[in-house]
Coordinates of C-alpha atoms and ligand atoms in Angstrom, one line a residue:
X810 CA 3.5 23.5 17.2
X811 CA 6.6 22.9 15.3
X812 CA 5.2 20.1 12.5
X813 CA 4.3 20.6 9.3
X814 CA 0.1 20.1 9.7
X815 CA -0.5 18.3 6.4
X816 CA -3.6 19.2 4.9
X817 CA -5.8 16.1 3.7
X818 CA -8.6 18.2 2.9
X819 CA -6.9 20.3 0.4
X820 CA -5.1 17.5 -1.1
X821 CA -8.0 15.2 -1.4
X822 CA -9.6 18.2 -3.6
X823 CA -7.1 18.4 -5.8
X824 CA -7.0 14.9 -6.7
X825 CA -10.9 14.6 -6.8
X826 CA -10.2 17.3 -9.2
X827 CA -7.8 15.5 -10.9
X828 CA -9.4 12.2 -11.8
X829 CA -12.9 14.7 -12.6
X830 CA -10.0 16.0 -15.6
X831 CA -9.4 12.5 -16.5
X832 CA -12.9 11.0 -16.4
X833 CA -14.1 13.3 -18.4
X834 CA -10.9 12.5 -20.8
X835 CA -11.8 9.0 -20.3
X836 CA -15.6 9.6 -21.1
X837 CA -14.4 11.7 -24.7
X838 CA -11.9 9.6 -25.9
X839 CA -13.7 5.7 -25.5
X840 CA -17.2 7.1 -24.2
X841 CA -16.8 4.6 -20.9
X842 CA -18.6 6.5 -18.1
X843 CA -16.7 5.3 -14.6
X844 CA -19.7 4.0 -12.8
X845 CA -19.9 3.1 -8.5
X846 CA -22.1 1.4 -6.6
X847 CA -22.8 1.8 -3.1
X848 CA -24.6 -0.7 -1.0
X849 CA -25.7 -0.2 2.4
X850 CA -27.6 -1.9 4.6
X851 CA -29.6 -0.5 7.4
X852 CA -29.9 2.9 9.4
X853 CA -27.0 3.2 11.1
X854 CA -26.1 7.1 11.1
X855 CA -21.9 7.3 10.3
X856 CA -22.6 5.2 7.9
X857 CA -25.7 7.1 6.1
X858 CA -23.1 10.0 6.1
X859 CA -19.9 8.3 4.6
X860 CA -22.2 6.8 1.6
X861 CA -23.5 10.0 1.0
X862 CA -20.3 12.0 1.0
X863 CA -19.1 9.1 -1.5
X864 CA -21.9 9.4 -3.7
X865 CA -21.4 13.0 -4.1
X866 CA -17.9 12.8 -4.8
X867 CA -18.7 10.1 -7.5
X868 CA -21.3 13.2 -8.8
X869 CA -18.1 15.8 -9.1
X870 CA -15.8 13.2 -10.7
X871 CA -19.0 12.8 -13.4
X872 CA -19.4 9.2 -12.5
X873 CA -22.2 6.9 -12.9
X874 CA -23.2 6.2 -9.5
X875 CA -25.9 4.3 -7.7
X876 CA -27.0 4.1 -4.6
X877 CA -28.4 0.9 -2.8
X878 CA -30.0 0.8 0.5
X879 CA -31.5 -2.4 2.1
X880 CA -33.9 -2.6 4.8
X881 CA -31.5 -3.7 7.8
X882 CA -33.7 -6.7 8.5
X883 CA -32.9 -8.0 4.5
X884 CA -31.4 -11.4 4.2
X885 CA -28.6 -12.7 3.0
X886 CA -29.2 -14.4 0.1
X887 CA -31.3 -11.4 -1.4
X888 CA -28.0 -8.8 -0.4
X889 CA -25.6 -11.7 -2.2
X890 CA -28.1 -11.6 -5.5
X891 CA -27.7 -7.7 -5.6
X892 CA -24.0 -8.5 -5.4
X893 CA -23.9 -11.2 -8.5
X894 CA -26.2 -8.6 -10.6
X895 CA -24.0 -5.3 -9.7
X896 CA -20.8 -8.0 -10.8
X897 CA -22.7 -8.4 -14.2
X898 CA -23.8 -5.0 -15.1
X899 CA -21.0 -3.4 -17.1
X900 CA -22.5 0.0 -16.5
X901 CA -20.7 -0.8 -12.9
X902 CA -17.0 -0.3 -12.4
X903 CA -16.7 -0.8 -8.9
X904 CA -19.1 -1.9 -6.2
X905 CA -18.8 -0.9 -2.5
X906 CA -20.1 -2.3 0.1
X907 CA -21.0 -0.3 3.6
X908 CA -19.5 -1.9 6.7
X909 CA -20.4 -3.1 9.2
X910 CA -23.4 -5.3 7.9
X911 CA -25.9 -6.6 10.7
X912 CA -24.8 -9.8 12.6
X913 CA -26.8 -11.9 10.8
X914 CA -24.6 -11.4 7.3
X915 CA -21.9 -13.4 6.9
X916 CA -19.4 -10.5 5.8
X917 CA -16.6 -12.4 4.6
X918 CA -19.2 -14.3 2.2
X919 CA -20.6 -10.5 0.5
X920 CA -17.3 -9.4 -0.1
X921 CA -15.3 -12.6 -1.2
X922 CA -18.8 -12.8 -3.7
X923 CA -17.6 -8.9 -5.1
X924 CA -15.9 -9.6 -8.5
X925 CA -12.1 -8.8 -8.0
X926 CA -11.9 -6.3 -11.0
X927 CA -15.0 -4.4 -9.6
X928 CA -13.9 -4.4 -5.7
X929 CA -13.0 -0.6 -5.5
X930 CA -12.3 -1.4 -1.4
X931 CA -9.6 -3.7 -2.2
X932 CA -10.8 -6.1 0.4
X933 CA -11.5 -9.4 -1.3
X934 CA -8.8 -11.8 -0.9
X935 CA -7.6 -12.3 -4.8
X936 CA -6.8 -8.5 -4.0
X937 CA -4.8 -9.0 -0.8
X938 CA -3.1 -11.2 -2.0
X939 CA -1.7 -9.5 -4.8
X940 CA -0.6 -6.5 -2.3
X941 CA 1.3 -9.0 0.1
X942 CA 2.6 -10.3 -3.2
X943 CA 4.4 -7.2 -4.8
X944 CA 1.9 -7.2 -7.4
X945 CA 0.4 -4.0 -6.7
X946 CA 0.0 -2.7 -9.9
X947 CA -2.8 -5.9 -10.7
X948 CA -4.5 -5.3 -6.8
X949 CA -6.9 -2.7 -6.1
X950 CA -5.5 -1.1 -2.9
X951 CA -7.6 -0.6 -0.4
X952 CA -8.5 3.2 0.1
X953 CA -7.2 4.4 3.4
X954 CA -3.8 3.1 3.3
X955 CA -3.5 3.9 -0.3
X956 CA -4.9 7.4 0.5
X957 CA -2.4 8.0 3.5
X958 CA 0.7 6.7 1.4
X959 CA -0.2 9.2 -1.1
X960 CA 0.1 11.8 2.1
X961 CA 3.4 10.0 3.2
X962 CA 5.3 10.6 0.3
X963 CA 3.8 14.1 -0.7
X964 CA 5.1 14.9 3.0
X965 CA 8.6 13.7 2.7
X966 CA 8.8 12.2 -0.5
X967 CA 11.3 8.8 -0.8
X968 CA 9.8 6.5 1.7
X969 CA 12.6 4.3 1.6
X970 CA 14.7 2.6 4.3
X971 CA 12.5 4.4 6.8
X972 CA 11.6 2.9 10.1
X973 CA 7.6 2.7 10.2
X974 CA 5.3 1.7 12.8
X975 CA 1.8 0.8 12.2
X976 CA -0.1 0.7 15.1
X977 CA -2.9 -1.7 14.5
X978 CA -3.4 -4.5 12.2
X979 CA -7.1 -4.7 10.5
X980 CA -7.6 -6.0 7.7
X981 CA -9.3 -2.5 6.5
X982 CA -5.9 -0.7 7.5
X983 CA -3.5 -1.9 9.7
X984 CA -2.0 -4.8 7.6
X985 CA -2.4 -3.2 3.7
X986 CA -1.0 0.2 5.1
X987 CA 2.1 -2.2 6.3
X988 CA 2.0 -3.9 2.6
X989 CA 2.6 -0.5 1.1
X990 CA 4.5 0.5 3.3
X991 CA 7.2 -2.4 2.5
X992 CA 6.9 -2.0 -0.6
X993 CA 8.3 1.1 -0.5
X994 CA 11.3 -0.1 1.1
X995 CA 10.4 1.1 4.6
X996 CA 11.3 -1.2 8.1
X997 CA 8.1 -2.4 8.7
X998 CA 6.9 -3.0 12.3
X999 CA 3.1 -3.8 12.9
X1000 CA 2.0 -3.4 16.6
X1001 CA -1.0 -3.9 18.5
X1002 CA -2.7 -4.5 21.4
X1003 CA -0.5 -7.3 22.8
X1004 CA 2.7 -5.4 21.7
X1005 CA 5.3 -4.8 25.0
X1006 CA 6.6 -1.5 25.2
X1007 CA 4.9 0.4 22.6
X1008 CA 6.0 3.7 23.6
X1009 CA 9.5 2.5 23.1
X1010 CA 8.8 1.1 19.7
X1011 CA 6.8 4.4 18.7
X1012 CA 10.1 6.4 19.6
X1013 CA 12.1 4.4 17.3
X1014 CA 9.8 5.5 14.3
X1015 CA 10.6 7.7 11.6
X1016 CA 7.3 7.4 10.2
X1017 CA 4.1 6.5 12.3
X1018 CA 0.7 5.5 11.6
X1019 CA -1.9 5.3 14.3
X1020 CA -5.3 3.3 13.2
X1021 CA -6.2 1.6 16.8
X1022 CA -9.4 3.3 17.0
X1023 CA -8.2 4.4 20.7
X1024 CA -8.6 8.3 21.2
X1025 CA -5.6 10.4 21.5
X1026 CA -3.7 7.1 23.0
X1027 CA -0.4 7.9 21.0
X1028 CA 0.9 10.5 22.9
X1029 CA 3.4 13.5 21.9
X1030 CA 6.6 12.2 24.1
X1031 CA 6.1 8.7 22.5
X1032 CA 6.6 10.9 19.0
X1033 CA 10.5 10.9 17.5
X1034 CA 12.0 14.2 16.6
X1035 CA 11.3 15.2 13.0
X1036 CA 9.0 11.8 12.8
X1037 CA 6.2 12.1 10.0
X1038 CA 2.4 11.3 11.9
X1039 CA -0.1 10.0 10.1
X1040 CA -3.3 9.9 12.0
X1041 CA -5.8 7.0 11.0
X1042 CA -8.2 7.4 14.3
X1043 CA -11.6 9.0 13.8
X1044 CA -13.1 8.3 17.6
X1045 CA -15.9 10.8 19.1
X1046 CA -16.0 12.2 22.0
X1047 CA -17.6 14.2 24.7
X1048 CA -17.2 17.8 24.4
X1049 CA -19.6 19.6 26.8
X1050 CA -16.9 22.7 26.3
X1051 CA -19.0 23.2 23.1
X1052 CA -22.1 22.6 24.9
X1053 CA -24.8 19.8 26.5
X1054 CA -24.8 16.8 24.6
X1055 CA -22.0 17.8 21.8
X1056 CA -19.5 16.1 20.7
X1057 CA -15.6 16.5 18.9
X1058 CA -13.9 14.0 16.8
X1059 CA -10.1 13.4 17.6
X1060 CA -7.4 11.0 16.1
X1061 CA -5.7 8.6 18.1
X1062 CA -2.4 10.5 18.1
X1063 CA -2.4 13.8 21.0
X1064 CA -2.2 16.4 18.2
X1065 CA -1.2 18.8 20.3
X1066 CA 1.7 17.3 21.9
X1067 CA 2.6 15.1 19.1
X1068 CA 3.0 18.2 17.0
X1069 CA 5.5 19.8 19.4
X1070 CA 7.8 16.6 18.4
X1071 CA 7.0 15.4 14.9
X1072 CA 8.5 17.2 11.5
X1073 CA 4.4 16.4 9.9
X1074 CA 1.5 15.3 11.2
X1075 CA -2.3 14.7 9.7
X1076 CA -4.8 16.2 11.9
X1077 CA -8.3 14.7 12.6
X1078 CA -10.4 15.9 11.1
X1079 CA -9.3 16.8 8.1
X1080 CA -6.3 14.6 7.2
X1081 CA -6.4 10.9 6.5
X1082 CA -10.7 11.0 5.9
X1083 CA -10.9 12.8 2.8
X1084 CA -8.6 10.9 0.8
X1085 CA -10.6 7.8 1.4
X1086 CA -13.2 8.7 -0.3
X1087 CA -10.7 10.5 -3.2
X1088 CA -9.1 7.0 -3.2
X1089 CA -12.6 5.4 -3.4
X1090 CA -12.9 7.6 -6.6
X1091 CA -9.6 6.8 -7.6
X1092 CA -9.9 3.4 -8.2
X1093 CA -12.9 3.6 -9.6
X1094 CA -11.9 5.2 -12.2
X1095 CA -8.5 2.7 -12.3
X1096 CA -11.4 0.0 -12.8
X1097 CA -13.3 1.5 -15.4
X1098 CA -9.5 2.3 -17.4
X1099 CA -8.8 -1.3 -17.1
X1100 CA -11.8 -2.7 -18.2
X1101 CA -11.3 -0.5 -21.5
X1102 CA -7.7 -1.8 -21.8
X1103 CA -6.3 1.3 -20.5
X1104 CA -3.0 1.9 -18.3
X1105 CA -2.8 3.1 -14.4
X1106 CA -2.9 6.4 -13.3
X1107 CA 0.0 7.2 -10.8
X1108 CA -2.5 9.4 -8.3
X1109 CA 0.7 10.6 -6.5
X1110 CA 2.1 11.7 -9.7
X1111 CA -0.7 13.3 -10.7
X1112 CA -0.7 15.2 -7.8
X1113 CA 2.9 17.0 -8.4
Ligands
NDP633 P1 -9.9 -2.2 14.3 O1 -10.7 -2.1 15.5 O2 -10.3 -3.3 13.3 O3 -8.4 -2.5 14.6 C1 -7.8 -1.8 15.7 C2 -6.4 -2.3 15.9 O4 -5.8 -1.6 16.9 C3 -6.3 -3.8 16.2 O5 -5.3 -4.4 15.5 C4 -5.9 -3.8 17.7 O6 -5.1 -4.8 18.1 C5 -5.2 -2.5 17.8 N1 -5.2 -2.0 19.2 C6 -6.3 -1.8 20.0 N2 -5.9 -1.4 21.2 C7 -4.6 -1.2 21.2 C8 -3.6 -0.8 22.1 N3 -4.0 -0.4 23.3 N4 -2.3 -0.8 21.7 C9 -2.0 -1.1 20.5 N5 -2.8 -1.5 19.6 C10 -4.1 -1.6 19.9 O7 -10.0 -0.8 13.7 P2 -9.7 -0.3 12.1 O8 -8.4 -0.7 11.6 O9 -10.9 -0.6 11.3 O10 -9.8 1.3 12.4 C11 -8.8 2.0 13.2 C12 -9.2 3.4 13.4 O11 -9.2 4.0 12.1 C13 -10.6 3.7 13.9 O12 -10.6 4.8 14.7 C14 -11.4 3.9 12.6 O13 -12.6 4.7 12.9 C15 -10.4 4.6 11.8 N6 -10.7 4.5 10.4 C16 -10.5 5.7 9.6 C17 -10.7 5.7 8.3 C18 -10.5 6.9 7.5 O14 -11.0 7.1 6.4 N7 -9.8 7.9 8.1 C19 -11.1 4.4 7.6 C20 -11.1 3.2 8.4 C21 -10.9 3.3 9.8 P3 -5.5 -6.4 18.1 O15 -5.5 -6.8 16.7 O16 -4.5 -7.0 18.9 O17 -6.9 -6.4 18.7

């Protein structure tokens, strides 16, 4: 391995750290407590754990958090009234909802009801638009790409006139990690599953992001000299190496071989995940500051 291997875990603790520091400032000085809630609905297992890790992250930062979980049966209309009472409750900064919801919940509806100010996943569409816009310092950001920006640039600092490739374009990630990535002055291409050639268009990169969902489909040779990797994909796998039944969890970039060709690279696990959920705190807190009348933090900044 010749890359840097850029450690997300690490660097998600220090920022957790960070805005713990400031909350507590925050709490002091106007006696505003950030506060979070989490809403989930039904039993589904990855998402049990990712509320969980995110409610004891809100717990360090010395939030006010509150957990909400629905039957997976519930309907809509009763999930939509928890939404328009969390929106009133100023004791709530930001309010998170779990995806996916069951089939029978009109997603689009729950999170377009989530009041703009209060949508610490930067997913309702007053928020996007402010992103596409330029206006990024009225948007919440949604947390992923905001979290692997903040890796980007810690890796090799001034983002701009870079070539990027984002491979995939979700709403969750794909096309707000392309936003950011613009407006940091990169060459923005967004690829996908109909794109021709994307081997040759990965090779052209000097920075790369891989959120297809695809394991290890990004392979090493695709990977430019000296490229910067950022690794989105969290896909499970078989690994009866480790015994009957057990399983690994792998990005969608070929570590391995990727690292032989790129300058850094995020490895999975352990590099893009945990600065979601330091994001997720992140903008609570940025929530909770602007309802008091108080400025942004600059998270990168505050890193060093
Ligand atoms: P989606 O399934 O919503 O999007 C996947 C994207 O990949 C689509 O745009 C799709 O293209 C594209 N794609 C699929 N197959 C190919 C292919 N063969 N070649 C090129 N592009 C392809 O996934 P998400 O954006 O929600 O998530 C992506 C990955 O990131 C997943 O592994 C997910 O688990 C992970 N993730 C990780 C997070 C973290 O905290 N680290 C947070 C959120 C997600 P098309 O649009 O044409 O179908």
């Amino acid at each position: 391995m010749t890359a840097v291997r850029i450690d997300g875990k690490a660097i998600a603790a220090e920022l957790r750290e960070k805005i713990a520091a400031e909350a507590q400032t925050l709490i002091g000085e106007t006696g505003v407590v950030p506060g979070i809630a989490v809403v989930i609905v039904g039993e589904d297992p990855a998402s049990k754990v990712y509320v969980a890790s995110k409610g004891k992250a809100a717990k360090e930062c010395h939030f006010h958090s509150v957990e909400h979980s629905l039957c997976a049966d519930v309907g809509e209309a009763e999930l939509l009234s928890l939404i328009e009472e969390l929106n009133g409750d100023d004791a709530i900064h930001g309010i998170l909802v779990q995806l996916p919801l069951p089939d029978h919940i009109d997603e689009s509806k729950v999170l377009n009801l989530i009041r703009p100010d209060k949508d610490v996943d930067g997913f309702h569409p007053i928020n996007v638009g402010l992103l596409t816009a330029g206006e990024r310092d009225k948007a919440m950001v949604p947390c992923t790409p905001a979290g692997s920006l903040i890796l980007a640039k810690r890796a090799i600092g001034n983002l701009s006139g870079k070539d990027a490739v984002v491979i995939g374009r979700s709403n969750i990630v794909g096309k707000p990690m392309a936003a950011l990535l613009l407006a940091e002055s990169c060459t923005v291409t967004i690829a996908h599953s109909r794109t021709k050639d994307l081997p040759d268009v990965v090779r052209r990169a000097d920075i790369v992001v891989a959120a297809v969902g695809r394991p290890e489909m990004i392979k090493g040779d695709w990977i430019k000299k000296g490229a910067l990797v950022i690794d989105v994909g969290i896909n499970r796998i078989p690994a009866p190496e480790r015994g009957e039944g057990k399983t690994r969890l792998v990005g969608d970039v070929e570590f391995d071989s990727a690292a032989e060709n790129a300058g850094h690279i995020t490895p999975v696990p352990g590099g893009v995940g945990p600065m979601t959920i330091a994001l997720l705190m992140a903008n609570t807190l940025t929530a909770a500051r602007r309802k008091a009348g108080l400025d942004d933090l600059d998270y990168a900044a505050l890193l060093g």
